[in-house]
CSV table of C-alpha atoms in Angstrom, one decimal:
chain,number,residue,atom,x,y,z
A,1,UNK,CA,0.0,0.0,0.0
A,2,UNK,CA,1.3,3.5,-0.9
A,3,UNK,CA,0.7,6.9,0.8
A,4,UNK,CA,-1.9,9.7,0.1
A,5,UNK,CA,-2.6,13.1,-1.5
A,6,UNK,CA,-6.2,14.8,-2.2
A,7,UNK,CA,-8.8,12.3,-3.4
A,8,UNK,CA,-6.4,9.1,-2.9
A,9,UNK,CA,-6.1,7.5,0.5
A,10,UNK,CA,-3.4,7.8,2.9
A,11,UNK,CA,-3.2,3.8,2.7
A,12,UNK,CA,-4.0,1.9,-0.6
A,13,UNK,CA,-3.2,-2.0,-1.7
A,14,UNK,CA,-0.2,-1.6,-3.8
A,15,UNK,CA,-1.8,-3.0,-7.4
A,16,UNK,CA,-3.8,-0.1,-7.0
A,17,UNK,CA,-0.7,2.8,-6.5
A,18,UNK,CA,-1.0,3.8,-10.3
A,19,UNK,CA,-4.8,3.8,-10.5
A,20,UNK,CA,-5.0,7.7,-9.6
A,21,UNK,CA,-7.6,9.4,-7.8
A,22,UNK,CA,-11.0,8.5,-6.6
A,23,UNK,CA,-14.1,9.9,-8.5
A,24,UNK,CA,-17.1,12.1,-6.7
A,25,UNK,CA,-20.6,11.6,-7.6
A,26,UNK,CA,-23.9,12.0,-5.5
A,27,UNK,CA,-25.0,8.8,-4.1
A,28,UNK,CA,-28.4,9.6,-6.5
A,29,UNK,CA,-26.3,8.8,-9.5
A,30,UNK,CA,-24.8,5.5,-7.8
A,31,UNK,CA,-28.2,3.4,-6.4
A,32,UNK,CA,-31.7,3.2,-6.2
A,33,UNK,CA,-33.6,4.0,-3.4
A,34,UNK,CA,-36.9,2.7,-1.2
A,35,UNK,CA,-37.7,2.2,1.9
A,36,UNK,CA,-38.7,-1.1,4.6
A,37,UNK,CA,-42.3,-1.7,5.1
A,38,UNK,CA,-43.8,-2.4,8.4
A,39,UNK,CA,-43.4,-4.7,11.5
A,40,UNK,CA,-41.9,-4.0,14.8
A,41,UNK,CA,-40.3,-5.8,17.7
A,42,UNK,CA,-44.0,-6.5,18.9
A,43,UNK,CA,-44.5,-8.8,16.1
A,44,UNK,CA,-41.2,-10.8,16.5
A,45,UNK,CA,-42.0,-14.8,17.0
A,46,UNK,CA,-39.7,-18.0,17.6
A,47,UNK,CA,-40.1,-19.2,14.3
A,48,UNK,CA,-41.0,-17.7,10.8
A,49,UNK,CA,-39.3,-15.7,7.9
A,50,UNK,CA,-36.2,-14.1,9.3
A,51,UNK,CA,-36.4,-9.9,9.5
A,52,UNK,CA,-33.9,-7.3,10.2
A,53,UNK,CA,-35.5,-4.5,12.3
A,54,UNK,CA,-33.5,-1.0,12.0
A,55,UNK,CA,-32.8,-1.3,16.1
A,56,UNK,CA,-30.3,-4.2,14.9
A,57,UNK,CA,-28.2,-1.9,13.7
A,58,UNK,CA,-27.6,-0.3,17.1
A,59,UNK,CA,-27.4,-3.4,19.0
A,60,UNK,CA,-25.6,-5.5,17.2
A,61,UNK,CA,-24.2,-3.8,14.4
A,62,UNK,CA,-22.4,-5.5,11.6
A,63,UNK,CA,-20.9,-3.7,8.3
A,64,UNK,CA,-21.9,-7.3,6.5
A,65,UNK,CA,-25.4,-9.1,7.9
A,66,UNK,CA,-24.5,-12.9,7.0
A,67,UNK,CA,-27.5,-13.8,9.2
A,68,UNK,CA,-30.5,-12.9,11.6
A,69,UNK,CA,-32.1,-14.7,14.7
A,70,UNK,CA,-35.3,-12.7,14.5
A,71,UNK,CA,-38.6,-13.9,12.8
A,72,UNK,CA,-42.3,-12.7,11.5
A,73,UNK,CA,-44.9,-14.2,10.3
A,74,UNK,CA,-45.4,-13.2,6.2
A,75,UNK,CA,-49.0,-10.8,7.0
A,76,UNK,CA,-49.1,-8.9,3.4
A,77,UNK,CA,-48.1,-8.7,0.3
A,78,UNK,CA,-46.1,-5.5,1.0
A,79,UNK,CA,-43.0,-7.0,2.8
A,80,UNK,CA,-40.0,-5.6,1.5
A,81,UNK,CA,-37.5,-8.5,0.9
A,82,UNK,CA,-33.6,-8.7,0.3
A,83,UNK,CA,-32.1,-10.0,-2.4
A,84,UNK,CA,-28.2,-10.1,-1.5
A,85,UNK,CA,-27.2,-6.7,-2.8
A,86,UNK,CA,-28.7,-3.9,-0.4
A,87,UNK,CA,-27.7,-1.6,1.6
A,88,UNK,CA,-29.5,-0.2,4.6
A,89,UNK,CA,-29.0,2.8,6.8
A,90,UNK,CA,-31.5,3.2,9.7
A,91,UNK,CA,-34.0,6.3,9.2
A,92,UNK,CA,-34.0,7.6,12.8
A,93,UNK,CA,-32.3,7.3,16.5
A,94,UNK,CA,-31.6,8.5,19.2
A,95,UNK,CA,-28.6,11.1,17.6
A,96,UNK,CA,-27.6,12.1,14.6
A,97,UNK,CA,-24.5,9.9,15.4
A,98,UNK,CA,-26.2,6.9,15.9
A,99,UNK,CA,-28.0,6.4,12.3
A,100,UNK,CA,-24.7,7.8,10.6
A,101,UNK,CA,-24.0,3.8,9.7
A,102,UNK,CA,-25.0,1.3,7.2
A,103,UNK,CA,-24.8,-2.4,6.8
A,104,UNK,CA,-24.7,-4.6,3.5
A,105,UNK,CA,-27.6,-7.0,4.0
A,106,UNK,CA,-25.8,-10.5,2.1
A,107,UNK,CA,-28.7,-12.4,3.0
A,108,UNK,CA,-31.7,-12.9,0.1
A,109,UNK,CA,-35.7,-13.3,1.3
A,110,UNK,CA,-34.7,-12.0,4.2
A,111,UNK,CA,-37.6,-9.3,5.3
A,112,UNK,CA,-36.3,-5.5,5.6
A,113,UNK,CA,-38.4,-3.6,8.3
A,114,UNK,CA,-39.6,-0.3,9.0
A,115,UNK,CA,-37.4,2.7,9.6
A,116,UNK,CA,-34.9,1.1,7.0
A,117,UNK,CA,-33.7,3.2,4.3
A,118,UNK,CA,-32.8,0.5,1.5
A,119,UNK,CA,-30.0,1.5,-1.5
A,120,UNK,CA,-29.3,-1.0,-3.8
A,121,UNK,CA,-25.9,-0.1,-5.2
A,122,UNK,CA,-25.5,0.7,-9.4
A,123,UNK,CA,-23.3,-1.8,-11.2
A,124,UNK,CA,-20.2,0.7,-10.5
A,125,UNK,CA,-20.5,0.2,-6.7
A,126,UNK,CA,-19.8,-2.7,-4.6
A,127,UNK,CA,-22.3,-3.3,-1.7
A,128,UNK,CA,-19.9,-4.0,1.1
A,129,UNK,CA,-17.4,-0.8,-0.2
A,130,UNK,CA,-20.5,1.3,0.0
A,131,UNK,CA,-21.4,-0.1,3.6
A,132,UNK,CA,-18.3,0.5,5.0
A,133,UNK,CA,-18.1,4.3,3.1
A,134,UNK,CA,-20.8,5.5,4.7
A,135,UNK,CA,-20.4,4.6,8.2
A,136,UNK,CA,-16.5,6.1,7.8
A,137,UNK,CA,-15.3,9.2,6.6
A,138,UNK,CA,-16.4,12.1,4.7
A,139,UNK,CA,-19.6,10.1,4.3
A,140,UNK,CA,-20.2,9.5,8.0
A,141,UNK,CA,-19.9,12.7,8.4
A,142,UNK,CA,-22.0,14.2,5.4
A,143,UNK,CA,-25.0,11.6,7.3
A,144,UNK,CA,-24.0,13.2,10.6
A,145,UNK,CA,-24.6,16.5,9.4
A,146,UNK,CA,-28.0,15.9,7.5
A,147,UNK,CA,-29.6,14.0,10.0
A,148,UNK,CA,-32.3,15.9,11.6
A,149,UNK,CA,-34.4,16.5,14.6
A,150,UNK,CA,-34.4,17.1,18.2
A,151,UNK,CA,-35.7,14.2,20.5
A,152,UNK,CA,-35.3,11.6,17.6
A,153,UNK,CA,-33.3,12.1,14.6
A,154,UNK,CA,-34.5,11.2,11.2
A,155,UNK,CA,-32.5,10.8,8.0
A,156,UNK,CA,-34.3,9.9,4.7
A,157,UNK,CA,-33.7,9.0,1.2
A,158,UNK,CA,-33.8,12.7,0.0
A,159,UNK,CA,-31.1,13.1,2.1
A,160,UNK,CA,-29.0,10.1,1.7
A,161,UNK,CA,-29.2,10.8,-2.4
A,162,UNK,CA,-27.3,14.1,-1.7
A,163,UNK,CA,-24.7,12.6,-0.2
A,164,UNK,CA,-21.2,12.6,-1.9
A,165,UNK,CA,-19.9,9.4,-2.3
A,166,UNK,CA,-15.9,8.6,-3.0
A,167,UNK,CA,-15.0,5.9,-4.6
A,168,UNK,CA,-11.8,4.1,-6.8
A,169,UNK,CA,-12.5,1.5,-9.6
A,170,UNK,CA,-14.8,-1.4,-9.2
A,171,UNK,CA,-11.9,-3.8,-9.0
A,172,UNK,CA,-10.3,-1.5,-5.8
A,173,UNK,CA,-13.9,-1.6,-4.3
A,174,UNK,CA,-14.1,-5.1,-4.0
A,175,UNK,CA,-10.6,-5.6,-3.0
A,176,UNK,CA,-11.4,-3.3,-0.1
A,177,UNK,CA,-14.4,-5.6,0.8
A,178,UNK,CA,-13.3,-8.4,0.8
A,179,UNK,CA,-10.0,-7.2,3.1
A,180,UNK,CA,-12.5,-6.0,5.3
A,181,UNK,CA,-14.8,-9.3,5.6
A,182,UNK,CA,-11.7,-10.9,6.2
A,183,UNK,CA,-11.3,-8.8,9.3
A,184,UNK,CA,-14.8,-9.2,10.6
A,185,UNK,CA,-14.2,-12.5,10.4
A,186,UNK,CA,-11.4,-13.0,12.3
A,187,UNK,CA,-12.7,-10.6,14.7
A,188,UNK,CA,-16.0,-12.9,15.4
A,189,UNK,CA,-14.0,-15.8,15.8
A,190,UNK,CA,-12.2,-14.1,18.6
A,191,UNK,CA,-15.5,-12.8,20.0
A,192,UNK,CA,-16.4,-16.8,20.2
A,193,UNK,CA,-13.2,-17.4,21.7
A,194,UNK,CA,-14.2,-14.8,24.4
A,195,UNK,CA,-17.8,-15.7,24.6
A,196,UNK,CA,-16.6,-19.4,25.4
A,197,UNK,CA,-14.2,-18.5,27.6
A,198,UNK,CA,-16.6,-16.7,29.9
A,199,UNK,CA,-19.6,-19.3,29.4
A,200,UNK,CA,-17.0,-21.9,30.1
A,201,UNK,CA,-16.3,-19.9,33.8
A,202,UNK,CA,-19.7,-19.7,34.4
A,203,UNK,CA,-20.2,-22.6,34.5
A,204,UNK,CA,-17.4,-23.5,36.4
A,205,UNK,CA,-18.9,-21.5,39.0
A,206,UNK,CA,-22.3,-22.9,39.0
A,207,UNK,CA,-20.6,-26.4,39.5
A,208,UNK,CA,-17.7,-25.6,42.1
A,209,UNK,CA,-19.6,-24.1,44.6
A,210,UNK,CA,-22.1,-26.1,47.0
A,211,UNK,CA,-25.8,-24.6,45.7
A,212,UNK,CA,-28.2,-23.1,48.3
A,213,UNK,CA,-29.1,-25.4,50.9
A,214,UNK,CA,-26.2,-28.0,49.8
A,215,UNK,CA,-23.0,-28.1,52.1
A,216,UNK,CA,-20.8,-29.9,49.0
A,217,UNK,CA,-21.0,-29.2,45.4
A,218,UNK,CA,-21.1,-30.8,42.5
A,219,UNK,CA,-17.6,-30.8,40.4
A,220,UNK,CA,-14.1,-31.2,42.7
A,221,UNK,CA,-10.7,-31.7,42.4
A,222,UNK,CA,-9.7,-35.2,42.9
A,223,UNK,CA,-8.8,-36.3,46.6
A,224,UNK,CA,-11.5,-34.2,48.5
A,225,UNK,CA,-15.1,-35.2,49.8
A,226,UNK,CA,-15.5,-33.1,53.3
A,227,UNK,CA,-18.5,-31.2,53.9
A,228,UNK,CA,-18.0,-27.7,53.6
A,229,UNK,CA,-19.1,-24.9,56.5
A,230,UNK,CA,-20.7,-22.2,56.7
A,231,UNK,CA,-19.4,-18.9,58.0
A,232,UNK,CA,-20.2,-15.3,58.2
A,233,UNK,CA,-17.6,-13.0,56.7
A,234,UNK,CA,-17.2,-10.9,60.0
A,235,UNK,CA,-16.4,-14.3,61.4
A,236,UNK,CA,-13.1,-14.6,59.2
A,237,UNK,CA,-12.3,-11.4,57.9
A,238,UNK,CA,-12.2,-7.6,58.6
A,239,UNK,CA,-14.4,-5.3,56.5
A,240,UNK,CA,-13.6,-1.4,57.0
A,241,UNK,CA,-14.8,1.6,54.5
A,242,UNK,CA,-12.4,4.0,53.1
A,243,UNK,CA,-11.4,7.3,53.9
A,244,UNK,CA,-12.3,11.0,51.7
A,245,UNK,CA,-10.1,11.2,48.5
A,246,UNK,CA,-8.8,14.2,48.8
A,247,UNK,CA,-9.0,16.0,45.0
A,248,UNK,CA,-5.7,17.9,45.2
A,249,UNK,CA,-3.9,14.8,46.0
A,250,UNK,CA,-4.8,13.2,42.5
A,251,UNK,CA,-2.4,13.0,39.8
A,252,UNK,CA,-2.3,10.3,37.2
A,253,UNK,CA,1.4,10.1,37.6
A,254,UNK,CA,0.5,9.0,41.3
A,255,UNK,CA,1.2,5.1,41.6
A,256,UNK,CA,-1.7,4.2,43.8
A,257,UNK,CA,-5.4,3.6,42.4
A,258,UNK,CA,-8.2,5.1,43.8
A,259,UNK,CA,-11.1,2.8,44.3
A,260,UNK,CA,-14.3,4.7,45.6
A,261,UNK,CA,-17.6,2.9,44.9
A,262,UNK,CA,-16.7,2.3,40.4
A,263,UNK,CA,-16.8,-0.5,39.0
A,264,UNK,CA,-12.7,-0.3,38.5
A,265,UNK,CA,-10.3,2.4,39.7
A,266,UNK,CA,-11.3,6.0,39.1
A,267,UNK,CA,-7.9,8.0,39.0
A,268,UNK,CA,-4.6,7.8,40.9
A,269,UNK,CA,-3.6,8.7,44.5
A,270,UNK,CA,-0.3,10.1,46.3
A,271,UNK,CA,-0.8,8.2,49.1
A,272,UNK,CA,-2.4,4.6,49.8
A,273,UNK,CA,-4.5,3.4,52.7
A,274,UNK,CA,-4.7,-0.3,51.9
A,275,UNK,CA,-2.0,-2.8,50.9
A,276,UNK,CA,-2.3,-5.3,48.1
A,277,UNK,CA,-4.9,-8.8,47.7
A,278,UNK,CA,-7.9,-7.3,49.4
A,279,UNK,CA,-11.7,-7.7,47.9
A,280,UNK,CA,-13.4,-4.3,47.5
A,281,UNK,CA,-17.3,-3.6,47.4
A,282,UNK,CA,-18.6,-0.3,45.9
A,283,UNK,CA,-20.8,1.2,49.4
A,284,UNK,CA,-22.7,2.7,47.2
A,285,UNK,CA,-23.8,4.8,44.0
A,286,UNK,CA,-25.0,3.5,40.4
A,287,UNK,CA,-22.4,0.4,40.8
A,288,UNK,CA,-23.0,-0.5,44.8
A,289,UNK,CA,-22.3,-4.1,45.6
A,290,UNK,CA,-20.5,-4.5,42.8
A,291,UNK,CA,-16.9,-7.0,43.9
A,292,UNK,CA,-13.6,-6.7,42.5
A,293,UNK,CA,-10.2,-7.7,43.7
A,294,UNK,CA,-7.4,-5.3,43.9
A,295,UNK,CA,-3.5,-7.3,43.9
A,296,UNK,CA,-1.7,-3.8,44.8
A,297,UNK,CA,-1.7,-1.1,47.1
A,298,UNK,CA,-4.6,0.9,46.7
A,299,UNK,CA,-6.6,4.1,47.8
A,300,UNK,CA,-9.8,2.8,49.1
A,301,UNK,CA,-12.5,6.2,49.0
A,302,UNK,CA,-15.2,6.4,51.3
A,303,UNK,CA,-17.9,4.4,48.9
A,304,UNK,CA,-15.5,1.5,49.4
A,305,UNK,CA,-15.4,-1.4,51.4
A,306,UNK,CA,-12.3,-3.1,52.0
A,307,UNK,CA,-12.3,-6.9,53.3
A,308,UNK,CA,-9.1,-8.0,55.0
A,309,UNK,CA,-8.5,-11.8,55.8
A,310,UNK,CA,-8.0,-12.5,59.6
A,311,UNK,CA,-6.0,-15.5,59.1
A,312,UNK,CA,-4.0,-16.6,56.1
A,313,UNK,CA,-3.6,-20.0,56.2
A,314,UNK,CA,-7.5,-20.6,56.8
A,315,UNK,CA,-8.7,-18.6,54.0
A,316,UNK,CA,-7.3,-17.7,50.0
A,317,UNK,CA,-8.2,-14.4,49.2
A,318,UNK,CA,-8.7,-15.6,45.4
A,319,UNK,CA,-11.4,-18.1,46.7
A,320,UNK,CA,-13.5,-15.9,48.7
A,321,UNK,CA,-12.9,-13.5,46.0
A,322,UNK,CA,-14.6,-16.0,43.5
A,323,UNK,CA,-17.3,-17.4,46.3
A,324,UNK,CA,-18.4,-13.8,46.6
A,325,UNK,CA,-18.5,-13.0,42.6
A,326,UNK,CA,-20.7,-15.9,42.4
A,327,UNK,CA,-23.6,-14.4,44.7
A,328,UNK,CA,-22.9,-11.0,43.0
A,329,UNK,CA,-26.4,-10.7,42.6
A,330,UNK,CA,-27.0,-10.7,46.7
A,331,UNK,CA,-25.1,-7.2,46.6
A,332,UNK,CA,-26.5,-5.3,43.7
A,333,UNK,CA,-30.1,-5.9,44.8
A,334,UNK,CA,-29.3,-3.6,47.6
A,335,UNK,CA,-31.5,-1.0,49.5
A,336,UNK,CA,-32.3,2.5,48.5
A,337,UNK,CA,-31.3,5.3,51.0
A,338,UNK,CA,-31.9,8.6,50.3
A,339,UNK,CA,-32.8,7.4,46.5
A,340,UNK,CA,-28.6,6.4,46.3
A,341,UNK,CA,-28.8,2.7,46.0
A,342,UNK,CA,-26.1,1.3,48.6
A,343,UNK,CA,-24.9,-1.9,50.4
A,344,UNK,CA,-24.6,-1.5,54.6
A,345,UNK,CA,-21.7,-2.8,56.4
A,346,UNK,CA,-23.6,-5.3,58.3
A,347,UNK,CA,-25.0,-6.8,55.1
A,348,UNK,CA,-21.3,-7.3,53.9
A,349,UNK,CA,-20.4,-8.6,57.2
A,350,UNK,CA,-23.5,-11.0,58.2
A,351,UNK,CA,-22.9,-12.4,54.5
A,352,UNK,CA,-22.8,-16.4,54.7
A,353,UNK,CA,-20.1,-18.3,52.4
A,354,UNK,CA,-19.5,-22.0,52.7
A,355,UNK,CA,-15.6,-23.0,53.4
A,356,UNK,CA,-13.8,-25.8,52.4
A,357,UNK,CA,-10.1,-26.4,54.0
A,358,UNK,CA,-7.5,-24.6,53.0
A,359,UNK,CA,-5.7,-26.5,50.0
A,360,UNK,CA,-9.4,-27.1,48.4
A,361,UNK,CA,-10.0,-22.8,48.5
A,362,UNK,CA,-6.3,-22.5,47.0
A,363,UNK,CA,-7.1,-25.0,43.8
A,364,UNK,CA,-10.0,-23.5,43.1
A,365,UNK,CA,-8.5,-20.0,43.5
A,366,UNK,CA,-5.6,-20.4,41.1
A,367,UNK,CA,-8.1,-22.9,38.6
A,368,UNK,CA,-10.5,-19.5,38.1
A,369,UNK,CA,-7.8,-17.0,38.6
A,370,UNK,CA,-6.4,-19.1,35.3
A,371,UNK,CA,-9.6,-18.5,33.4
A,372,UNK,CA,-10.0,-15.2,34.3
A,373,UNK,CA,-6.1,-14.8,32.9
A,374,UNK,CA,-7.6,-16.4,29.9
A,375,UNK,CA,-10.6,-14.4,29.5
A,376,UNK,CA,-8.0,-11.0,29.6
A,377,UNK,CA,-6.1,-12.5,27.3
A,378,UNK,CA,-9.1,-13.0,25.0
A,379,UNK,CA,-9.7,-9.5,25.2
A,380,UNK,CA,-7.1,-8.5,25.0
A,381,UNK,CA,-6.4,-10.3,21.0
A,382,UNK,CA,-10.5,-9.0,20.6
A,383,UNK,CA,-9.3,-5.0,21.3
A,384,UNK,CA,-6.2,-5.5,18.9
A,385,UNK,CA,-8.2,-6.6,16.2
A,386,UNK,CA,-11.2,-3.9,16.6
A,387,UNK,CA,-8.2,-1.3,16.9
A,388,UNK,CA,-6.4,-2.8,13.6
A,389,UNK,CA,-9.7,-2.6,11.6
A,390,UNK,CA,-10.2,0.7,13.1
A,391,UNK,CA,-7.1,2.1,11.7
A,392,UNK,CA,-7.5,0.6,7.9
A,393,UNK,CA,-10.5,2.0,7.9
A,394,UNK,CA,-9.2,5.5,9.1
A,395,UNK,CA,-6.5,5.2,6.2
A,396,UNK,CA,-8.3,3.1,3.5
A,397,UNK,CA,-11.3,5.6,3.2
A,398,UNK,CA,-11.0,9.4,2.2
């Protein structure tokens, strides 16, 4: 690939380095234009003829729809169906931002719903090229700008036909596809990877954890059979709440995070007030009850609880950090006070949770402290790949 000047893109594949610049021509010139017809979520069923509403392309967008796992049942004659070459952009949302995408519909009799603009691409344009135009660059941007309204946006045809659409040779266009199905694709494998990762822990932690009302569960390590016991956590650990975070004392050169009733850590700290492998619980706010595990020395603010073992060598930290992840749910359906949801420190510390002895806890520590490991790691590959395909299509598009 070669680098860029006025209507050529900063990144090109290298065939195409002598093929000059990109034309300009109103979208008008380059499809034809209709709309959906009909049907809502209200009339989605298990089974029947498979439909792509327009709130698909918010919550679960894709530049190429392969497939769908929504269904209708056929009521007219008037249902609009696909036929492997359209292209739709949603005709309102939320913000202007929000309906600035499109998606190529590869799918035939598939039906197209409401609130779908439809273009079906001229013999000059490839589908998927057109798809990804206007959801990047100029294009985007061109939608952003024409979409109107105040409470909901709308965008329609009349406005997507004024449009100026860039684009190389039909040759380049379909190179540029196909690189970027390639890319989805890879990128949904690694989103199964991730998504089996996580099922896989879940349902490690349905099965190595005695259920309610059971004092052994149902999947162990080899070698161990003993009942396990129930205990209180004020019984074998020490829960205190943090202390003010003083504003003038952050700076995100500090080394210390500040944890103070977020999900994660919400800035840095000069000083800390905890030491490392200590379970926090947010006191309170949007994400109260919600359990994480903190392996350095932290800043604990005062919408954070801080549970300290009592004795070592009678408890892991990793496995009542996993025992109390698995009955997240006991936390966040906490009280209202004051209309700030919030989690008391006598709920944390009259909480039940079933021991085993010592060498059981530490297997199953390090066995889901490995998945979790894991499941980072599949994340981690996921955000490269989203970040690589973010970049092409930065460079690849004018």
């Amino acid at each position: 690939m070669s680098q860029s000047k006025k209507l050529i893109p900063r990144r090109r594949f290298r065939e195409f380095g002598g093929a000059g610049e990109w034309q300009t021509n109103k979208l008008s010139a380059m499809a034809e234009f209709s709309k959906g017809n009909g049907y809502s979520k209200n009339d989605l069923r298990e089974y029947g003829i498979p439909i792509i509403l327009y709130g698909r392309l918010y919550t679960k967008y894709e530049t190429i729809i392969k497939s769908v796992d929504t269904f209708v049942e056929k009521r007219t004659n008037s249902a609009v169906f696909s036929t492997g070459v359209e292209v739709v952009v949603p005709a309102s949302g939320e913000t202007s931002e929000d309906i600035a995408r499109a998606s190529f519909i590869e799918q035939s009799d598939l039906i197209i719903g409401g609130d779908l603009n439809i273009l079906k691409p001229r013999t000059r344009i490839n589908s998927v090229f057109l798809a990804l135009s206007l959801s990047n660059g100029n294009q985007r941007k061109e939608l952003i700008k024409r979409a109107q309204g105040k409470t909901v946006v709308h965008i329609h045809n009349s406005d997507l036909k004024e449009v100026n659409l860039n684009f190389p040779i039909k040759s380049e266009q379909t190179k540029i596809g196909e690189f970027f199905k390639k890319l989805d694709n890879l990128i949904n494998t690694q989103q199964k990877k991730l998504e089996k990762a996580k099922t896989l822990k879940s349902a490690y932690l349905r099965e190595m954890f005695p259920n309610e009302g059971e004092l052994k569960p149902r999947l162990r390590f080899t070698g161990f059979n003993i009942s396990w016991k129930e205990k209180k956590l004020e019984e074998i650990t020490k829960t205190t709440i943090g202390e003010f975070v003083i504003k003038t004392k952050q700076n995100p050169n500090s080394p210390y995070p500040v944890y103070n009733g977020g999900i994660s850590y919400t800035g840095f700290y000069d000083e800390f007030n905890n030491e490392a492998n200590k379970i926090v619980i947010s006191a309170r706010g949007a994400n109260a009850g919600f359990i994480n595990i903190v392996r350095n020395r932290y800043w604990a603010g005062n919408s954070c609880y801080s549970i300290n073992i009592i004795n070592n060598t009678l408890l892991s930290i990793d496995y009542l950090f996993y025992s109390l992840k698995r009955n997240q749910h006991f936390f966040t359906q906490n009280q209202q006070a004051a209309n700030i949801p919030s989690v008391s420190k006598k709920e944390v510390e009259t909480f039940t949770v079933l021991l085993t002895n010592i060498t059981e806890q530490t297997k199953i520590g390090n066995f889901f402290k490995l998945l979790d490991d894991k499941i980072a790691l599949e994340q981690k590959k996921l955000a490269k790949l989203k970040n690589i395909k973010q970049a092409y299509l930065n460079e690849m598009f004018i």
